[in-house]
Amino acid sequence: MKHLISMRDLSADKTLQLLKLAERLEKDPSQIDLSRRVMAAMFYEASTRTRMSFESAMKRLGGEVIGMVGTSGTSVEKGETLADTAKIMARYSDIIVMRHPMEGAARYVSEQVDIPVVNAGDGANQHPTQSLLDLYTILKSQGTLKGLKLALVGDLKYGRTVHSLAYALAPFNPTFYFVSPKSLRMPTHILSDLTQKGVSFKEKTTIENIIPDIDIMYVTRIQRERFPDREEYEKVKNAYIITAKLLTKAKDNMKVLHPLPRVNEITTDVDSTKYAYYFDQAENGVYMRQAILATLLGEAK
Ligand code: CP
């Protein structure tokens, strides 16, 4: 495993190894030492959790972090290309973690440099480290990844986390409910891939009737910034609002996940219910990203 660009590149065995390492690191981070190693964060797009949990992960394992938060103050403003910026970062660091609005940007950079590259989100395409931490969270909350029923709710067209998650769960015999407005359906190439892999899924436009049936409700934000047409966003922005009242018929151990940030799609009264698990999910990002950094830097034991 040289880079982490897409969940499609990751075997089920490698995924399980990362899950086991994350579990070990949550219990005892002192078993991995990344001192004198440097992570370069190249974030061309906004981020709170991904960037900071990667930084926290690196620093808690003894490593250092350099990088950019947006392009302001960097030579990208003078017209420096992505390839050139990446080649320079690769001379200053041991691993690049990057987020970019262009689909395919991380794969492109991985072809330009000799150090490992981690895709921390490329446009509406993939967000594999989010999916790995989502798998870790689902495993912790349900005790298994196998045979679960999951509703993926909201913006399934532009939400890159749900694209990666569908691939990440595919080897574990899931049943998916893809719940979205018609205009924000899961892309057909992903539905075709899932069909080819024999994954069971149903597409829905409403959530109410399936709540008693599911183990995981994975809610996503409607991705305003990716809509070419503001009017189209206005039509769907309030499509799903999950409230505590709506969850009264949920299974006891059903958990609500959300990659965050949320806008209005989960009301704050859900936070104090036994179903809310999205803040734990964000914390799990540190353990999983420690496992990813250690593995790609050849330090996983
Ligand atoms: N989940 C996630 O990617 O959050 P950020 O955009 O804050 O990094």
Short mmCIF file of C-alpha atoms and ligand atoms in Angstrom, two decimals:
data_model
loop_
_atom_site.label_atom_id
_atom_site.label_comp_id
_atom_site.label_asym_id
_atom_site.label_seq_id
_atom_site.Cartn_x
_atom_site.Cartn_y
_atom_site.Cartn_z
CA MET A 1 0.00 0.00 0.00
CA LYS A 2 1.95 3.00 -1.31
CA HIS A 3 -0.88 5.58 -1.41
CA LEU A 4 -4.47 5.83 -0.19
CA ILE A 5 -6.50 7.39 -2.99
CA SER A 6 -9.75 5.42 -3.25
CA MET A 7 -11.50 2.66 -1.29
CA ARG A 8 -11.53 0.74 -4.57
CA ASP A 9 -7.75 0.31 -4.25
CA LEU A 10 -7.97 -1.26 -0.80
CA SER A 11 -8.46 -5.01 -0.31
CA ALA A 12 -10.75 -6.30 2.43
CA ASP A 13 -7.66 -7.78 4.14
CA LYS A 14 -5.85 -4.43 4.20
CA THR A 15 -9.01 -2.73 5.49
CA LEU A 16 -9.20 -5.25 8.35
CA GLN A 17 -5.51 -4.69 9.16
CA LEU A 18 -6.12 -0.94 9.41
CA LEU A 19 -9.16 -1.49 11.64
CA LYS A 20 -7.14 -3.72 13.97
CA LEU A 21 -4.28 -1.23 14.12
CA ALA A 22 -6.67 1.66 14.87
CA GLU A 23 -8.12 -0.38 17.73
CA ARG A 24 -4.64 -1.04 19.13
CA LEU A 25 -3.63 2.60 18.80
CA GLU A 26 -6.77 3.80 20.54
CA LYS A 27 -5.77 1.66 23.52
CA ASP A 28 -2.04 2.43 23.39
CA PRO A 29 -0.60 4.99 20.92
CA SER A 30 2.93 4.56 22.38
CA GLN A 31 3.52 1.41 20.28
CA ILE A 32 4.22 3.50 17.14
CA ASP A 33 6.92 6.17 16.97
CA LEU A 34 6.81 8.66 14.08
CA SER A 35 9.34 11.07 15.53
CA ARG A 36 11.50 12.78 12.86
CA ARG A 37 8.78 12.05 10.27
CA VAL A 38 6.97 15.01 8.68
CA MET A 39 3.44 15.10 7.27
CA ALA A 40 2.61 17.79 4.69
CA ALA A 41 -1.02 18.90 4.74
CA MET A 42 -2.04 20.32 1.34
CA PHE A 43 -5.59 21.52 1.86
CA TYR A 44 -6.92 23.51 -1.09
CA GLU A 45 -10.44 23.27 0.41
CA ALA A 46 -11.92 23.99 3.83
CA SER A 47 -11.70 21.32 6.53
CA THR A 48 -11.95 21.07 10.29
CA ARG A 49 -12.04 17.38 11.21
CA THR A 50 -9.92 15.82 8.49
CA ARG A 51 -7.01 18.24 8.72
CA MET A 52 -7.01 18.58 12.49
CA SER A 53 -7.46 14.88 13.21
CA PHE A 54 -4.56 14.10 10.83
CA GLU A 55 -2.47 16.71 12.63
CA SER A 56 -3.49 15.35 16.01
CA ALA A 57 -2.77 11.78 14.86
CA MET A 58 0.70 12.69 13.57
CA LYS A 59 1.65 14.75 16.61
CA ARG A 60 0.38 12.18 19.12
CA LEU A 61 2.67 9.63 17.46
CA GLY A 62 5.64 12.00 17.81
CA GLY A 63 5.68 13.36 14.24
CA GLU A 64 5.69 16.88 12.82
CA VAL A 65 3.27 18.66 10.48
CA ILE A 66 3.80 21.36 7.86
CA GLY A 67 1.37 22.59 5.28
CA MET A 68 -1.18 24.94 3.89
CA VAL A 69 -4.73 25.75 4.86
CA GLY A 70 -6.21 27.13 1.69
CA THR A 71 -4.05 28.75 -0.94
CA SER A 72 -3.89 32.23 0.59
CA GLY A 73 -0.32 33.18 1.37
CA THR A 74 1.15 30.41 -0.79
CA SER A 75 2.67 30.62 -4.26
CA VAL A 76 -0.46 29.01 -5.70
CA GLU A 77 -1.61 32.65 -5.72
CA LYS A 78 1.27 33.41 -8.12
CA GLY A 79 0.13 30.63 -10.44
CA GLU A 80 2.20 27.67 -9.21
CA THR A 81 0.76 24.41 -10.50
CA LEU A 82 -0.52 21.58 -8.33
CA ALA A 83 2.24 19.31 -9.63
CA ASP A 84 5.01 21.76 -8.80
CA THR A 85 3.63 22.52 -5.35
CA ALA A 86 3.39 18.78 -4.63
CA LYS A 87 6.94 18.11 -5.88
CA ILE A 88 8.24 20.76 -3.50
CA MET A 89 6.19 19.46 -0.55
CA ALA A 90 7.59 16.00 -1.27
CA ARG A 91 11.12 17.36 -0.69
CA TYR A 92 10.10 18.78 2.68
CA SER A 93 8.10 15.87 4.05
CA ASP A 94 7.61 12.09 4.21
CA ILE A 95 3.89 11.91 3.39
CA ILE A 96 1.35 14.23 1.74
CA VAL A 97 -2.26 14.45 2.94
CA MET A 98 -4.26 16.47 0.46
CA ARG A 99 -7.73 17.84 -0.18
CA HIS A 100 -8.57 19.47 -3.50
CA PRO A 101 -11.81 20.45 -5.28
CA MET A 102 -10.80 18.65 -8.50
CA GLU A 103 -11.84 15.00 -8.84
CA GLY A 104 -8.74 12.90 -9.44
CA ALA A 105 -6.36 15.49 -7.94
CA ALA A 106 -4.89 13.10 -5.34
CA ARG A 107 -4.28 10.36 -7.88
CA TYR A 108 -2.62 12.90 -10.17
CA VAL A 109 -0.32 14.07 -7.36
CA SER A 110 0.50 10.45 -6.43
CA GLU A 111 1.88 10.08 -9.98
CA GLN A 112 4.10 13.17 -9.57
CA VAL A 113 5.89 12.39 -6.31
CA ASP A 114 7.83 9.53 -4.73
CA ILE A 115 6.33 9.74 -1.24
CA PRO A 116 2.94 8.37 -0.09
CA VAL A 117 -0.14 10.48 -0.89
CA VAL A 118 -3.39 10.32 1.05
CA ASN A 119 -6.61 11.55 -0.53
CA ALA A 120 -8.40 13.65 2.09
CA GLY A 121 -11.21 14.44 -0.33
CA ASP A 122 -11.15 15.16 -4.09
CA GLY A 123 -14.19 17.11 -5.20
CA ALA A 124 -17.36 15.01 -5.12
CA ASN A 125 -15.36 11.86 -5.82
CA GLN A 126 -13.86 10.00 -2.81
CA HIS A 127 -12.91 10.50 0.84
CA PRO A 128 -11.35 7.15 1.78
CA THR A 129 -9.94 8.06 5.20
CA GLN A 130 -13.43 9.17 6.23
CA SER A 131 -14.77 5.79 5.14
CA LEU A 132 -12.14 3.92 7.10
CA LEU A 133 -12.99 5.85 10.25
CA ASP A 134 -16.67 5.26 9.47
CA LEU A 135 -16.01 1.51 9.28
CA TYR A 136 -14.14 1.67 12.58
CA THR A 137 -17.06 3.56 14.13
CA ILE A 138 -19.64 1.11 12.78
CA LEU A 139 -17.58 -1.85 14.03
CA LYS A 140 -17.25 -0.30 17.49
CA SER A 141 -20.96 0.48 17.75
CA GLN A 142 -22.38 -2.73 16.28
CA GLY A 143 -19.68 -5.26 17.15
CA THR A 144 -19.54 -6.40 13.51
CA LEU A 145 -19.41 -5.07 9.97
CA LYS A 146 -21.17 -8.07 8.50
CA GLY A 147 -24.77 -8.17 7.32
CA LEU A 148 -25.77 -4.70 8.53
CA LYS A 149 -28.67 -2.63 7.23
CA LEU A 150 -27.66 0.95 6.54
CA ALA A 151 -29.56 4.00 5.34
CA LEU A 152 -27.36 6.54 3.55
CA VAL A 153 -29.37 9.73 3.64
CA GLY A 154 -29.17 13.13 1.94
CA ASP A 155 -26.86 14.24 -0.82
CA LEU A 156 -25.77 10.99 -2.45
CA LYS A 157 -24.77 12.74 -5.67
CA TYR A 158 -22.17 15.22 -4.42
CA GLY A 159 -21.40 13.66 -1.00
CA ARG A 160 -18.01 12.00 -1.47
CA THR A 161 -18.15 10.28 1.94
CA VAL A 162 -21.11 8.13 0.91
CA HIS A 163 -19.41 7.18 -2.35
CA SER A 164 -16.37 5.88 -0.48
CA LEU A 165 -18.48 4.27 2.24
CA ALA A 166 -20.53 2.24 -0.25
CA TYR A 167 -17.29 0.70 -1.59
CA ALA A 168 -15.82 0.27 1.90
CA LEU A 169 -18.81 -1.75 3.13
CA ALA A 170 -19.38 -3.74 -0.04
CA PRO A 171 -17.24 -6.75 1.05
CA PHE A 172 -19.27 -7.13 4.27
CA ASN A 173 -22.65 -8.15 2.83
CA PRO A 174 -24.55 -4.95 3.64
CA THR A 175 -28.11 -3.99 2.73
CA PHE A 176 -28.18 -0.34 1.71
CA TYR A 177 -31.10 2.04 1.57
CA PHE A 178 -30.04 5.02 -0.51
CA VAL A 179 -32.36 7.81 0.61
CA SER A 180 -32.18 11.02 -1.41
CA PRO A 181 -34.19 13.45 -3.50
CA LYS A 182 -34.40 12.19 -7.09
CA SER A 183 -31.98 14.93 -8.22
CA LEU A 184 -29.32 13.77 -5.72
CA ARG A 185 -29.33 10.00 -6.33
CA MET A 186 -26.24 7.86 -5.88
CA PRO A 187 -24.30 8.07 -9.19
CA THR A 188 -25.21 5.30 -11.61
CA HIS A 189 -21.59 4.13 -12.02
CA ILE A 190 -21.50 3.38 -8.28
CA LEU A 191 -24.87 1.59 -8.42
CA SER A 192 -23.53 -0.49 -11.33
CA ASP A 193 -20.36 -1.36 -9.40
CA LEU A 194 -22.44 -2.42 -6.38
CA THR A 195 -24.73 -4.54 -8.57
CA GLN A 196 -21.67 -6.22 -10.07
CA LYS A 197 -20.36 -6.97 -6.58
CA GLY A 198 -23.75 -8.50 -5.63
CA VAL A 199 -24.50 -5.81 -3.03
CA SER A 200 -28.17 -5.44 -2.09
CA PHE A 201 -29.60 -1.90 -2.22
CA LYS A 202 -32.88 -0.03 -2.58
CA GLU A 203 -33.33 3.60 -3.55
CA LYS A 204 -35.86 5.63 -1.52
CA THR A 205 -37.00 9.22 -1.35
CA THR A 206 -38.33 9.07 2.24
CA ILE A 207 -36.76 7.84 5.45
CA GLU A 208 -39.68 7.35 7.90
CA ASN A 209 -40.73 3.79 6.99
CA ILE A 210 -37.28 2.25 7.11
CA ILE A 211 -36.17 3.62 10.49
CA PRO A 212 -37.30 0.52 12.49
CA ASP A 213 -35.35 -1.74 10.12
CA ILE A 214 -31.87 -0.18 10.10
CA ASP A 215 -28.71 -0.53 12.21
CA ILE A 216 -27.02 2.62 10.97
CA MET A 217 -28.44 5.91 9.69
CA TYR A 218 -25.64 7.76 7.88
CA VAL A 219 -26.81 11.33 7.33
CA THR A 220 -25.06 13.76 4.99
CA ARG A 221 -25.19 17.49 4.42
CA ILE A 222 -26.63 18.78 1.16
CA GLN A 223 -23.37 19.99 -0.43
CA ARG A 224 -24.34 23.57 -1.30
CA GLU A 225 -20.89 24.45 -2.65
CA ARG A 226 -21.03 21.75 -5.36
CA PHE A 227 -24.37 22.79 -6.93
CA PRO A 228 -23.91 24.55 -10.28
CA ASP A 229 -27.36 26.12 -9.85
CA ARG A 230 -28.34 27.86 -6.58
CA GLU A 231 -32.08 27.36 -7.31
CA GLU A 232 -31.61 23.59 -7.44
CA TYR A 233 -29.97 23.73 -4.00
CA GLU A 234 -32.87 25.77 -2.59
CA LYS A 235 -35.34 23.07 -3.75
CA VAL A 236 -33.62 20.27 -1.80
CA LYS A 237 -31.80 21.96 1.08
CA ASN A 238 -34.37 20.85 3.69
CA ALA A 239 -35.11 17.45 2.16
CA TYR A 240 -34.32 15.47 5.34
CA ILE A 241 -34.28 16.77 8.89
CA ILE A 242 -33.66 14.08 11.49
CA THR A 243 -35.24 14.89 14.86
CA ALA A 244 -35.33 12.98 18.16
CA LYS A 245 -39.08 12.42 17.61
CA LEU A 246 -38.45 10.74 14.28
CA LEU A 247 -36.20 8.16 15.98
CA THR A 248 -38.73 6.83 18.49
CA LYS A 249 -39.26 3.62 16.48
CA ALA A 250 -35.55 2.95 15.91
CA LYS A 251 -33.83 -0.23 17.13
CA ASP A 252 -32.22 0.12 20.55
CA ASN A 253 -28.71 -0.05 19.13
CA MET A 254 -29.33 1.96 15.98
CA LYS A 255 -26.73 4.71 15.62
CA VAL A 256 -26.91 7.97 13.72
CA LEU A 257 -23.64 8.87 12.02
CA HIS A 258 -22.72 12.02 10.09
CA PRO A 259 -19.30 12.93 8.69
CA LEU A 260 -19.97 16.52 9.84
CA PRO A 261 -20.19 19.46 9.56
CA ARG A 262 -23.97 19.44 9.88
CA VAL A 263 -26.17 22.35 8.90
CA ASN A 264 -29.77 21.56 9.80
CA GLU A 265 -30.14 17.91 8.79
CA ILE A 266 -29.84 16.59 12.37
CA THR A 267 -31.51 18.73 15.02
CA THR A 268 -29.58 19.27 18.25
CA ASP A 269 -32.21 17.39 20.31
CA VAL A 270 -30.84 14.19 18.74
CA ASP A 271 -27.44 14.86 20.39
CA SER A 272 -28.66 13.75 23.81
CA THR A 273 -30.33 10.54 22.59
CA LYS A 274 -28.69 7.10 22.70
CA TYR A 275 -28.71 7.15 18.90
CA ALA A 276 -26.29 10.05 18.45
CA TYR A 277 -22.82 8.77 17.61
CA TYR A 278 -21.41 11.44 15.30
CA PHE A 279 -19.10 13.08 17.83
CA ASP A 280 -17.60 9.69 18.75
CA GLN A 281 -17.24 9.12 15.00
CA ALA A 282 -15.18 12.33 14.66
CA GLU A 283 -12.94 11.27 17.57
CA ASN A 284 -12.36 7.90 15.92
CA GLY A 285 -10.78 9.83 13.06
CA VAL A 286 -7.64 10.30 15.15
CA TYR A 287 -7.14 6.56 15.76
CA MET A 288 -7.85 5.54 12.20
CA ARG A 289 -5.62 8.28 10.79
CA GLN A 290 -2.84 7.18 13.12
CA ALA A 291 -3.20 3.69 11.65
CA ILE A 292 -3.13 5.07 8.09
CA LEU A 293 -0.04 7.25 8.70
CA ALA A 294 1.86 4.44 10.44
CA THR A 295 0.99 1.99 7.64
CA LEU A 296 1.93 4.27 4.76
CA LEU A 297 5.15 5.33 6.49
CA GLY A 298 6.12 1.67 6.90
CA GLU A 299 5.96 1.82 10.69
CA ALA A 300 2.94 -0.44 11.30
CA LYS A 301 3.87 -3.34 13.56
N1 CP B 1 -15.88 14.92 7.65
C1 CP B 1 -15.08 15.85 7.10
O1 CP B 1 -14.44 15.63 6.07
O2 CP B 1 -15.04 17.02 7.79
P1 CP B 1 -14.16 18.28 7.39
O3 CP B 1 -14.69 18.78 6.07
O4 CP B 1 -14.36 19.26 8.51
O5 CP B 1 -12.74 17.83 7.26
#
